[in-house]
Amino acid sequence: MDYKTLEGSFTLGYERKRTTKQLGKFGVGGTLGCLNMASEKLTITRDKSGKILARKYDLQQVKKKDCWGTTPLTVTEEMEFLFNSYMGEKGTGTVITLSRFDRRSFSLLKSNLVKRLTNYCSSIYCEKIASGDLKIFIDNQEVESKDPLYWYHPDVIKVIDEVIPGTNCRLRMVNLKNVKLARGALIDSQGGYFFRCNRLIKGRVNNDDNWSKTWTKDPNHRWVRWGVYFDGDEDINMGVTYDKSDINPCQSMADKIQQLVNPH
């Protein structure tokens, strides 16, 4: 990020150019997500020019001044070393560190924080982790994928893998009868899962009224699960909420999904 973009990354609703395949959209997650956990956030970034920049927020200073604000920092040798350890000496990108996990919404116990973060990342980013596109380490332990479809498991039976007609969405359906890891909660976990930019935003669609015609969980179908994968250019048709945590697809999209899922 350049100086302007770095400053904007701490501002709610900051408009930033992104492609439909990138996750960010509304300029709120990077700020609210951190504020929910930590009293201090440090962002270190380097753009194509090679210059390293740093900026932080400190809630103690916010309370003292009684107004929201962030502070540009002089990059220290320690910051540069930290950045290079992740991105390399010539790499571009951004490193964010959080400290003082004393927000009331989180337990002060480190073990609870690690457990909650691990469970969240292993589920929400399951597709990215399972495909090898992303590695996440929490407390020096690599996070494993909890992909409900087990798409990359060698024993999975792949029933469907095709583009939904007239869209840029892909639908996958699997049979998990040969996957031993999938033995638990088979009936409750069957149904549909929705991934935006390979990030899980809605899961276990089965007896929901909006999806009853598409999928009703049944003991005879305990091994079956399906997933819809789409990019940001399908947000309108998929009815993605402002915080990208739910969907309400238009009728034509729901019908197309139903036509693919029901025959199987």
PDB file of C-alpha atoms in Angstrom:
ATOM      1  CA  MET A   1       0.000   0.000   0.000  1.00  0.00           C
ATOM      2  CA  ASP A   2       1.100   3.572  -0.585  1.00  0.00           C
ATOM      3  CA  TYR A   3       0.754   6.242   2.121  1.00  0.00           C
ATOM      4  CA  LYS A   4      -2.810   7.216   1.184  1.00  0.00           C
ATOM      5  CA  THR A   5      -4.057   3.642   1.003  1.00  0.00           C
ATOM      6  CA  LEU A   6      -2.355   2.741   4.282  1.00  0.00           C
ATOM      7  CA  GLU A   7      -4.078   5.653   6.017  1.00  0.00           C
ATOM      8  CA  GLY A   8      -7.389   4.679   4.434  1.00  0.00           C
ATOM      9  CA  SER A   9      -7.059   1.082   5.628  1.00  0.00           C
ATOM     10  CA  PHE A  10      -7.720   2.351   9.161  1.00  0.00           C
ATOM     11  CA  THR A  11     -10.856   4.234   8.062  1.00  0.00           C
ATOM     12  CA  LEU A  12     -14.363   2.760   7.936  1.00  0.00           C
ATOM     13  CA  GLY A  13     -15.850   2.702   4.459  1.00  0.00           C
ATOM     14  CA  TYR A  14     -12.609   3.592   2.706  1.00  0.00           C
ATOM     15  CA  GLU A  15     -13.090   2.978  -1.030  1.00  0.00           C
ATOM     16  CA  ARG A  16     -10.315   0.921  -2.558  1.00  0.00           C
ATOM     17  CA  LYS A  17      -9.965  -0.503  -6.046  1.00  0.00           C
ATOM     18  CA  ARG A  18     -10.364  -4.277  -5.930  1.00  0.00           C
ATOM     19  CA  THR A  19     -11.083  -6.935  -8.497  1.00  0.00           C
ATOM     20  CA  THR A  20     -14.110  -9.210  -8.198  1.00  0.00           C
ATOM     21  CA  LYS A  21     -11.796 -12.033  -7.148  1.00  0.00           C
ATOM     22  CA  GLN A  22     -10.504 -10.204  -4.064  1.00  0.00           C
ATOM     23  CA  LEU A  23     -12.113 -10.429  -0.635  1.00  0.00           C
ATOM     24  CA  GLY A  24     -12.343  -6.820   0.548  1.00  0.00           C
ATOM     25  CA  LYS A  25     -15.253  -4.720  -0.605  1.00  0.00           C
ATOM     26  CA  PHE A  26     -16.790  -2.366   1.960  1.00  0.00           C
ATOM     27  CA  GLY A  27     -13.733  -1.131   3.887  1.00  0.00           C
ATOM     28  CA  VAL A  28     -14.888  -2.232   7.326  1.00  0.00           C
ATOM     29  CA  GLY A  29     -13.460  -5.692   8.102  1.00  0.00           C
ATOM     30  CA  GLY A  30      -9.828  -4.718   8.484  1.00  0.00           C
ATOM     31  CA  THR A  31     -10.720  -2.112  11.103  1.00  0.00           C
ATOM     32  CA  LEU A  32     -13.702  -3.582  12.940  1.00  0.00           C
ATOM     33  CA  GLY A  33     -12.219  -7.080  13.002  1.00  0.00           C
ATOM     34  CA  CYS A  34      -9.102  -5.812  14.744  1.00  0.00           C
ATOM     35  CA  LEU A  35     -10.916  -3.441  17.096  1.00  0.00           C
ATOM     36  CA  ASN A  36     -13.024  -6.375  18.258  1.00  0.00           C
ATOM     37  CA  MET A  37      -9.915  -8.161  19.509  1.00  0.00           C
ATOM     38  CA  ALA A  38      -6.988  -5.903  20.248  1.00  0.00           C
ATOM     39  CA  SER A  39      -6.264  -2.455  21.654  1.00  0.00           C
ATOM     40  CA  GLU A  40      -3.246  -1.976  19.404  1.00  0.00           C
ATOM     41  CA  LYS A  41      -2.795  -2.629  15.695  1.00  0.00           C
ATOM     42  CA  LEU A  42       0.407  -2.114  13.734  1.00  0.00           C
ATOM     43  CA  THR A  43       0.417  -2.288   9.918  1.00  0.00           C
ATOM     44  CA  ILE A  44       3.699  -2.523   7.992  1.00  0.00           C
ATOM     45  CA  THR A  45       3.526  -2.375   4.200  1.00  0.00           C
ATOM     46  CA  ARG A  46       5.771  -2.094   1.136  1.00  0.00           C
ATOM     47  CA  ASP A  47       4.524  -1.242  -2.352  1.00  0.00           C
ATOM     48  CA  LYS A  48       6.189  -1.650  -5.751  1.00  0.00           C
ATOM     49  CA  SER A  49       8.405   1.401  -5.161  1.00  0.00           C
ATOM     50  CA  GLY A  50      10.214  -0.535  -2.423  1.00  0.00           C
ATOM     51  CA  LYS A  51       9.477   1.942   0.379  1.00  0.00           C
ATOM     52  CA  ILE A  52       8.301   0.498   3.694  1.00  0.00           C
ATOM     53  CA  LEU A  53       5.614   2.401   5.607  1.00  0.00           C
ATOM     54  CA  ALA A  54       4.031   1.789   9.015  1.00  0.00           C
ATOM     55  CA  ARG A  55       0.952   3.028  10.845  1.00  0.00           C
ATOM     56  CA  LYS A  56      -0.854   2.072  14.060  1.00  0.00           C
ATOM     57  CA  TYR A  57      -3.844   2.687  16.256  1.00  0.00           C
ATOM     58  CA  ASP A  58      -3.686   2.696  20.056  1.00  0.00           C
ATOM     59  CA  LEU A  59      -7.001   2.745  21.928  1.00  0.00           C
ATOM     60  CA  GLN A  60      -5.353   4.249  24.993  1.00  0.00           C
ATOM     61  CA  GLN A  61      -4.526   7.325  22.903  1.00  0.00           C
ATOM     62  CA  VAL A  62      -8.023   7.298  21.402  1.00  0.00           C
ATOM     63  CA  LYS A  63      -9.546   7.407  24.883  1.00  0.00           C
ATOM     64  CA  LYS A  64      -7.103  10.082  26.014  1.00  0.00           C
ATOM     65  CA  LYS A  65      -7.863  12.365  23.062  1.00  0.00           C
ATOM     66  CA  ASP A  66     -11.569  11.401  22.987  1.00  0.00           C
ATOM     67  CA  CYS A  67     -11.503  10.966  19.215  1.00  0.00           C
ATOM     68  CA  TRP A  68     -10.606   8.282  16.698  1.00  0.00           C
ATOM     69  CA  GLY A  69      -7.197   8.574  15.101  1.00  0.00           C
ATOM     70  CA  THR A  70      -4.191   6.642  13.869  1.00  0.00           C
ATOM     71  CA  THR A  71      -0.506   7.461  13.880  1.00  0.00           C
ATOM     72  CA  PRO A  72       2.128   7.201  11.116  1.00  0.00           C
ATOM     73  CA  LEU A  73       5.367   5.661  12.388  1.00  0.00           C
ATOM     74  CA  THR A  74       9.023   5.805  11.515  1.00  0.00           C
ATOM     75  CA  VAL A  75       9.956   2.316  10.354  1.00  0.00           C
ATOM     76  CA  THR A  76      12.460   0.747  12.746  1.00  0.00           C
ATOM     77  CA  GLU A  77      14.972  -2.010  12.055  1.00  0.00           C
ATOM     78  CA  GLU A  78      12.770  -4.365  14.058  1.00  0.00           C
ATOM     79  CA  MET A  79       9.742  -3.563  11.868  1.00  0.00           C
ATOM     80  CA  GLU A  80      11.754  -4.035   8.678  1.00  0.00           C
ATOM     81  CA  PHE A  81      13.120  -7.356   9.948  1.00  0.00           C
ATOM     82  CA  LEU A  82       9.612  -8.531  10.849  1.00  0.00           C
ATOM     83  CA  PHE A  83       8.275  -7.542   7.442  1.00  0.00           C
ATOM     84  CA  ASN A  84      11.126  -9.217   5.553  1.00  0.00           C
ATOM     85  CA  SER A  85      10.735 -12.410   7.573  1.00  0.00           C
ATOM     86  CA  TYR A  86       7.266 -12.819   6.042  1.00  0.00           C
ATOM     87  CA  MET A  87       7.516 -11.118   2.646  1.00  0.00           C
ATOM     88  CA  GLY A  88      11.215 -11.345   1.807  1.00  0.00           C
ATOM     89  CA  GLU A  89      13.680  -8.505   1.338  1.00  0.00           C
ATOM     90  CA  LYS A  90      12.299  -7.623  -2.100  1.00  0.00           C
ATOM     91  CA  GLY A  91       8.706  -8.689  -1.591  1.00  0.00           C
ATOM     92  CA  THR A  92       5.658  -6.426  -1.595  1.00  0.00           C
ATOM     93  CA  GLY A  93       2.658  -6.859   0.656  1.00  0.00           C
ATOM     94  CA  THR A  94       1.415  -6.086   4.134  1.00  0.00           C
ATOM     95  CA  VAL A  95       2.036  -7.459   7.633  1.00  0.00           C
ATOM     96  CA  ILE A  96      -0.395  -6.688  10.460  1.00  0.00           C
ATOM     97  CA  THR A  97       0.359  -7.346  14.116  1.00  0.00           C
ATOM     98  CA  LEU A  98      -2.147  -7.047  16.950  1.00  0.00           C
ATOM     99  CA  SER A  99      -1.285  -6.617  20.616  1.00  0.00           C
ATOM    100  CA  ARG A 100      -2.999  -6.071  23.970  1.00  0.00           C
ATOM    101  CA  PHE A 101      -5.831  -8.561  23.575  1.00  0.00           C
ATOM    102  CA  ASP A 102      -7.843  -6.948  26.311  1.00  0.00           C
ATOM    103  CA  ARG A 103     -11.126  -6.217  24.546  1.00  0.00           C
ATOM    104  CA  ARG A 104     -14.165  -7.414  26.497  1.00  0.00           C
ATOM    105  CA  SER A 105     -15.447  -9.439  23.568  1.00  0.00           C
ATOM    106  CA  PHE A 106     -12.528 -11.869  23.951  1.00  0.00           C
ATOM    107  CA  SER A 107     -11.399 -13.930  26.896  1.00  0.00           C
ATOM    108  CA  LEU A 108      -8.100 -12.832  28.389  1.00  0.00           C
ATOM    109  CA  LEU A 109      -6.942 -16.449  28.377  1.00  0.00           C
ATOM    110  CA  LYS A 110      -4.555 -17.054  25.514  1.00  0.00           C
ATOM    111  CA  SER A 111      -5.695 -20.664  25.142  1.00  0.00           C
ATOM    112  CA  ASN A 112      -9.294 -19.566  24.528  1.00  0.00           C
ATOM    113  CA  LEU A 113      -8.215 -16.965  21.994  1.00  0.00           C
ATOM    114  CA  VAL A 114      -6.042 -19.468  20.115  1.00  0.00           C
ATOM    115  CA  LYS A 115      -8.863 -22.023  20.068  1.00  0.00           C
ATOM    116  CA  ARG A 116     -11.443 -19.565  18.758  1.00  0.00           C
ATOM    117  CA  LEU A 117      -9.151 -18.162  16.075  1.00  0.00           C
ATOM    118  CA  THR A 118      -8.115 -21.656  14.976  1.00  0.00           C
ATOM    119  CA  ASN A 119     -11.711 -22.870  14.685  1.00  0.00           C
ATOM    120  CA  TYR A 120     -12.696 -19.756  12.775  1.00  0.00           C
ATOM    121  CA  CYS A 121      -9.828 -19.858  10.268  1.00  0.00           C
ATOM    122  CA  SER A 122     -10.032 -23.611   9.685  1.00  0.00           C
ATOM    123  CA  SER A 123     -13.703 -23.293   8.703  1.00  0.00           C
ATOM    124  CA  ILE A 124     -13.949 -19.917   6.973  1.00  0.00           C
ATOM    125  CA  TYR A 125     -10.754 -20.343   4.933  1.00  0.00           C
ATOM    126  CA  CYS A 126     -11.077 -24.128   4.519  1.00  0.00           C
ATOM    127  CA  GLU A 127     -11.075 -24.009   0.709  1.00  0.00           C
ATOM    128  CA  LYS A 128      -7.988 -21.810   0.495  1.00  0.00           C
ATOM    129  CA  ILE A 129      -6.094 -23.974   3.008  1.00  0.00           C
ATOM    130  CA  ALA A 130      -7.131 -27.305   1.462  1.00  0.00           C
ATOM    131  CA  SER A 131      -6.213 -26.165  -2.056  1.00  0.00           C
ATOM    132  CA  GLY A 132      -2.765 -25.052  -0.916  1.00  0.00           C
ATOM    133  CA  ASP A 133      -3.375 -21.376  -1.769  1.00  0.00           C
ATOM    134  CA  LEU A 134      -3.029 -20.254   1.854  1.00  0.00           C
ATOM    135  CA  LYS A 135      -1.185 -21.257   5.001  1.00  0.00           C
ATOM    136  CA  ILE A 136      -2.248 -19.921   8.394  1.00  0.00           C
ATOM    137  CA  PHE A 137      -0.186 -20.305  11.549  1.00  0.00           C
ATOM    138  CA  ILE A 138      -1.647 -19.557  14.982  1.00  0.00           C
ATOM    139  CA  ASP A 139       0.660 -19.760  17.983  1.00  0.00           C
ATOM    140  CA  ASN A 140       3.261 -21.400  15.685  1.00  0.00           C
ATOM    141  CA  GLN A 141       0.865 -24.210  14.750  1.00  0.00           C
ATOM    142  CA  GLU A 142      -0.336 -24.618  11.176  1.00  0.00           C
ATOM    143  CA  VAL A 143      -4.126 -24.478  10.858  1.00  0.00           C
ATOM    144  CA  GLU A 144      -5.728 -27.466   9.129  1.00  0.00           C
ATOM    145  CA  SER A 145      -8.690 -27.173   6.788  1.00  0.00           C
ATOM    146  CA  LYS A 146     -12.189 -28.148   7.883  1.00  0.00           C
ATOM    147  CA  ASP A 147     -13.578 -28.360   4.359  1.00  0.00           C
ATOM    148  CA  PRO A 148     -17.142 -29.737   4.625  1.00  0.00           C
ATOM    149  CA  LEU A 149     -16.894 -31.177   1.103  1.00  0.00           C
ATOM    150  CA  TYR A 150     -13.446 -32.766   1.573  1.00  0.00           C
ATOM    151  CA  TRP A 151     -12.922 -31.848  -2.076  1.00  0.00           C
ATOM    152  CA  TYR A 152      -9.180 -32.476  -2.007  1.00  0.00           C
ATOM    153  CA  HIS A 153      -9.369 -35.718  -0.010  1.00  0.00           C
ATOM    154  CA  PRO A 154      -8.181 -38.746  -2.034  1.00  0.00           C
ATOM    155  CA  ASP A 155     -11.202 -40.871  -1.058  1.00  0.00           C
ATOM    156  CA  VAL A 156     -13.938 -38.376  -1.920  1.00  0.00           C
ATOM    157  CA  ILE A 157     -16.384 -39.277  -4.701  1.00  0.00           C
ATOM    158  CA  LYS A 158     -16.897 -36.209  -6.896  1.00  0.00           C
ATOM    159  CA  VAL A 159     -20.441 -36.245  -8.309  1.00  0.00           C
ATOM    160  CA  ILE A 160     -20.654 -32.752  -9.871  1.00  0.00           C
ATOM    161  CA  ASP A 161     -18.083 -30.126 -10.791  1.00  0.00           C
ATOM    162  CA  GLU A 162     -19.479 -27.689 -13.339  1.00  0.00           C
ATOM    163  CA  VAL A 163     -20.302 -24.045 -13.995  1.00  0.00           C
ATOM    164  CA  ILE A 164     -23.899 -23.074 -13.272  1.00  0.00           C
ATOM    165  CA  PRO A 165     -25.402 -22.171 -16.686  1.00  0.00           C
ATOM    166  CA  GLY A 166     -25.473 -18.435 -17.413  1.00  0.00           C
ATOM    167  CA  THR A 167     -23.276 -17.555 -14.427  1.00  0.00           C
ATOM    168  CA  ASN A 168     -19.664 -17.467 -13.298  1.00  0.00           C
ATOM    169  CA  CYS A 169     -20.526 -19.710 -10.339  1.00  0.00           C
ATOM    170  CA  ARG A 170     -19.305 -23.273  -9.965  1.00  0.00           C
ATOM    171  CA  LEU A 171     -21.281 -26.042  -8.280  1.00  0.00           C
ATOM    172  CA  ARG A 172     -19.671 -29.093  -6.737  1.00  0.00           C
ATOM    173  CA  MET A 173     -21.353 -32.126  -5.180  1.00  0.00           C
ATOM    174  CA  VAL A 174     -19.645 -34.973  -3.332  1.00  0.00           C
ATOM    175  CA  ASN A 175     -20.394 -38.387  -1.855  1.00  0.00           C
ATOM    176  CA  LEU A 176     -18.429 -38.870   1.381  1.00  0.00           C
ATOM    177  CA  LYS A 177     -19.159 -42.527   2.114  1.00  0.00           C
ATOM    178  CA  ASN A 178     -15.470 -43.457   1.680  1.00  0.00           C
ATOM    179  CA  VAL A 179     -14.081 -40.552   3.727  1.00  0.00           C
ATOM    180  CA  LYS A 180     -13.552 -41.754   7.285  1.00  0.00           C
ATOM    181  CA  LEU A 181     -12.872 -38.251   8.586  1.00  0.00           C
ATOM    182  CA  ALA A 182     -16.435 -37.249   7.658  1.00  0.00           C
ATOM    183  CA  ARG A 183     -18.160 -39.757   9.949  1.00  0.00           C
ATOM    184  CA  GLY A 184     -19.325 -37.267  12.559  1.00  0.00           C
ATOM    185  CA  ALA A 185     -22.587 -35.284  12.325  1.00  0.00           C
ATOM    186  CA  LEU A 186     -23.299 -36.620   8.855  1.00  0.00           C
ATOM    187  CA  ILE A 187     -27.003 -35.793   8.717  1.00  0.00           C
ATOM    188  CA  ASP A 188     -26.709 -32.329  10.275  1.00  0.00           C
ATOM    189  CA  SER A 189     -23.770 -31.417   8.043  1.00  0.00           C
ATOM    190  CA  GLN A 190     -25.346 -32.489   4.753  1.00  0.00           C
ATOM    191  CA  GLY A 191     -26.685 -29.848   2.394  1.00  0.00           C
ATOM    192  CA  GLY A 192     -25.191 -26.764   0.743  1.00  0.00           C
ATOM    193  CA  TYR A 193     -22.239 -24.491   1.426  1.00  0.00           C
ATOM    194  CA  PHE A 194     -21.469 -21.160  -0.256  1.00  0.00           C
ATOM    195  CA  PHE A 195     -17.995 -19.747  -0.867  1.00  0.00           C
ATOM    196  CA  ARG A 196     -17.320 -16.164  -1.958  1.00  0.00           C
ATOM    197  CA  CYS A 197     -13.806 -15.755  -3.339  1.00  0.00           C
ATOM    198  CA  ASN A 198     -13.098 -19.190  -1.824  1.00  0.00           C
ATOM    199  CA  ARG A 199     -14.138 -17.985   1.636  1.00  0.00           C
ATOM    200  CA  LEU A 200     -17.025 -19.811   3.317  1.00  0.00           C
ATOM    201  CA  ILE A 201     -19.840 -17.342   4.054  1.00  0.00           C
ATOM    202  CA  LYS A 202     -22.850 -19.648   4.466  1.00  0.00           C
ATOM    203  CA  GLY A 203     -23.039 -23.292   5.381  1.00  0.00           C
ATOM    204  CA  ARG A 204     -25.280 -26.255   6.104  1.00  0.00           C
ATOM    205  CA  VAL A 205     -28.190 -25.125   3.973  1.00  0.00           C
ATOM    206  CA  ASN A 206     -30.729 -27.932   4.319  1.00  0.00           C
ATOM    207  CA  ASN A 207     -34.049 -27.432   6.123  1.00  0.00           C
ATOM    208  CA  ASP A 208     -34.019 -23.651   5.798  1.00  0.00           C
ATOM    209  CA  ASP A 209     -37.320 -22.415   4.325  1.00  0.00           C
ATOM    210  CA  ASN A 210     -35.498 -20.614   1.541  1.00  0.00           C
ATOM    211  CA  TRP A 211     -33.797 -23.833   0.451  1.00  0.00           C
ATOM    212  CA  SER A 212     -36.345 -26.531   1.254  1.00  0.00           C
ATOM    213  CA  LYS A 213     -36.995 -27.127  -2.457  1.00  0.00           C
ATOM    214  CA  THR A 214     -33.268 -27.424  -3.137  1.00  0.00           C
ATOM    215  CA  TRP A 215     -32.249 -29.626  -0.252  1.00  0.00           C
ATOM    216  CA  THR A 216     -33.988 -31.220   2.710  1.00  0.00           C
ATOM    217  CA  LYS A 217     -31.702 -33.279   4.896  1.00  0.00           C
ATOM    218  CA  ASP A 218     -32.513 -36.952   4.826  1.00  0.00           C
ATOM    219  CA  PRO A 219     -30.852 -39.959   6.545  1.00  0.00           C
ATOM    220  CA  ASN A 220     -30.683 -41.682   3.147  1.00  0.00           C
ATOM    221  CA  HIS A 221     -28.500 -38.854   1.834  1.00  0.00           C
ATOM    222  CA  ARG A 222     -26.183 -38.611   4.815  1.00  0.00           C
ATOM    223  CA  TRP A 223     -23.068 -38.784   2.621  1.00  0.00           C
ATOM    224  CA  VAL A 224     -24.047 -35.995   0.227  1.00  0.00           C
ATOM    225  CA  ARG A 225     -22.889 -32.376   0.369  1.00  0.00           C
ATOM    226  CA  TRP A 226     -22.686 -29.655  -2.257  1.00  0.00           C
ATOM    227  CA  GLY A 227     -21.057 -26.263  -2.591  1.00  0.00           C
ATOM    228  CA  VAL A 228     -21.406 -23.138  -4.707  1.00  0.00           C
ATOM    229  CA  TYR A 229     -18.266 -21.109  -5.450  1.00  0.00           C
ATOM    230  CA  PHE A 230     -18.491 -17.561  -6.809  1.00  0.00           C
ATOM    231  CA  ASP A 231     -16.559 -14.290  -7.128  1.00  0.00           C
ATOM    232  CA  GLY A 232     -17.553 -10.729  -6.324  1.00  0.00           C
ATOM    233  CA  ASP A 233     -19.084 -10.163  -9.750  1.00  0.00           C
ATOM    234  CA  GLU A 234     -21.966 -12.433  -8.692  1.00  0.00           C
ATOM    235  CA  ASP A 235     -22.692 -10.522  -5.455  1.00  0.00           C
ATOM    236  CA  ILE A 236     -25.943  -9.055  -6.770  1.00  0.00           C
ATOM    237  CA  ASN A 237     -27.312 -12.342  -8.075  1.00  0.00           C
ATOM    238  CA  MET A 238     -26.255 -14.125  -4.884  1.00  0.00           C
ATOM    239  CA  GLY A 239     -27.650 -11.356  -2.658  1.00  0.00           C
ATOM    240  CA  VAL A 240     -24.484 -11.020  -0.571  1.00  0.00           C
ATOM    241  CA  THR A 241     -24.999  -8.996   2.620  1.00  0.00           C
ATOM    242  CA  TYR A 242     -22.915  -5.881   3.342  1.00  0.00           C
ATOM    243  CA  ASP A 243     -20.632  -7.747   5.757  1.00  0.00           C
ATOM    244  CA  LYS A 244     -20.320 -10.762   3.424  1.00  0.00           C
ATOM    245  CA  SER A 245     -21.648 -13.139   6.093  1.00  0.00           C
ATOM    246  CA  ASP A 246     -24.837 -14.325   4.380  1.00  0.00           C
ATOM    247  CA  ILE A 247     -26.581 -14.609   1.017  1.00  0.00           C
ATOM    248  CA  ASN A 248     -30.110 -14.256  -0.346  1.00  0.00           C
ATOM    249  CA  PRO A 249     -29.891 -15.270  -4.019  1.00  0.00           C
ATOM    250  CA  CYS A 250     -32.346 -14.073  -6.625  1.00  0.00           C
ATOM    251  CA  GLN A 251     -34.984 -16.578  -7.682  1.00  0.00           C
ATOM    252  CA  SER A 252     -33.355 -17.394 -11.014  1.00  0.00           C
ATOM    253  CA  MET A 253     -30.066 -18.247  -9.294  1.00  0.00           C
ATOM    254  CA  ALA A 254     -31.786 -20.430  -6.711  1.00  0.00           C
ATOM    255  CA  ASP A 255     -33.684 -22.212  -9.497  1.00  0.00           C
ATOM    256  CA  LYS A 256     -30.470 -22.950 -11.419  1.00  0.00           C
ATOM    257  CA  ILE A 257     -28.864 -24.406  -8.302  1.00  0.00           C
ATOM    258  CA  GLN A 258     -31.959 -26.491  -7.625  1.00  0.00           C
ATOM    259  CA  GLN A 259     -31.995 -27.879 -11.168  1.00  0.00           C
ATOM    260  CA  LEU A 260     -28.426 -29.137 -10.777  1.00  0.00           C
ATOM    261  CA  VAL A 261     -28.701 -30.471  -7.230  1.00  0.00           C
ATOM    262  CA  ASN A 262     -32.091 -32.217  -7.277  1.00  0.00           C
ATOM    263  CA  PRO A 263     -31.489 -34.766 -10.069  1.00  0.00           C
ATOM    264  CA  HIS A 264     -28.631 -36.213  -8.007  1.00  0.00           C
TER     265      HIS A 264
END
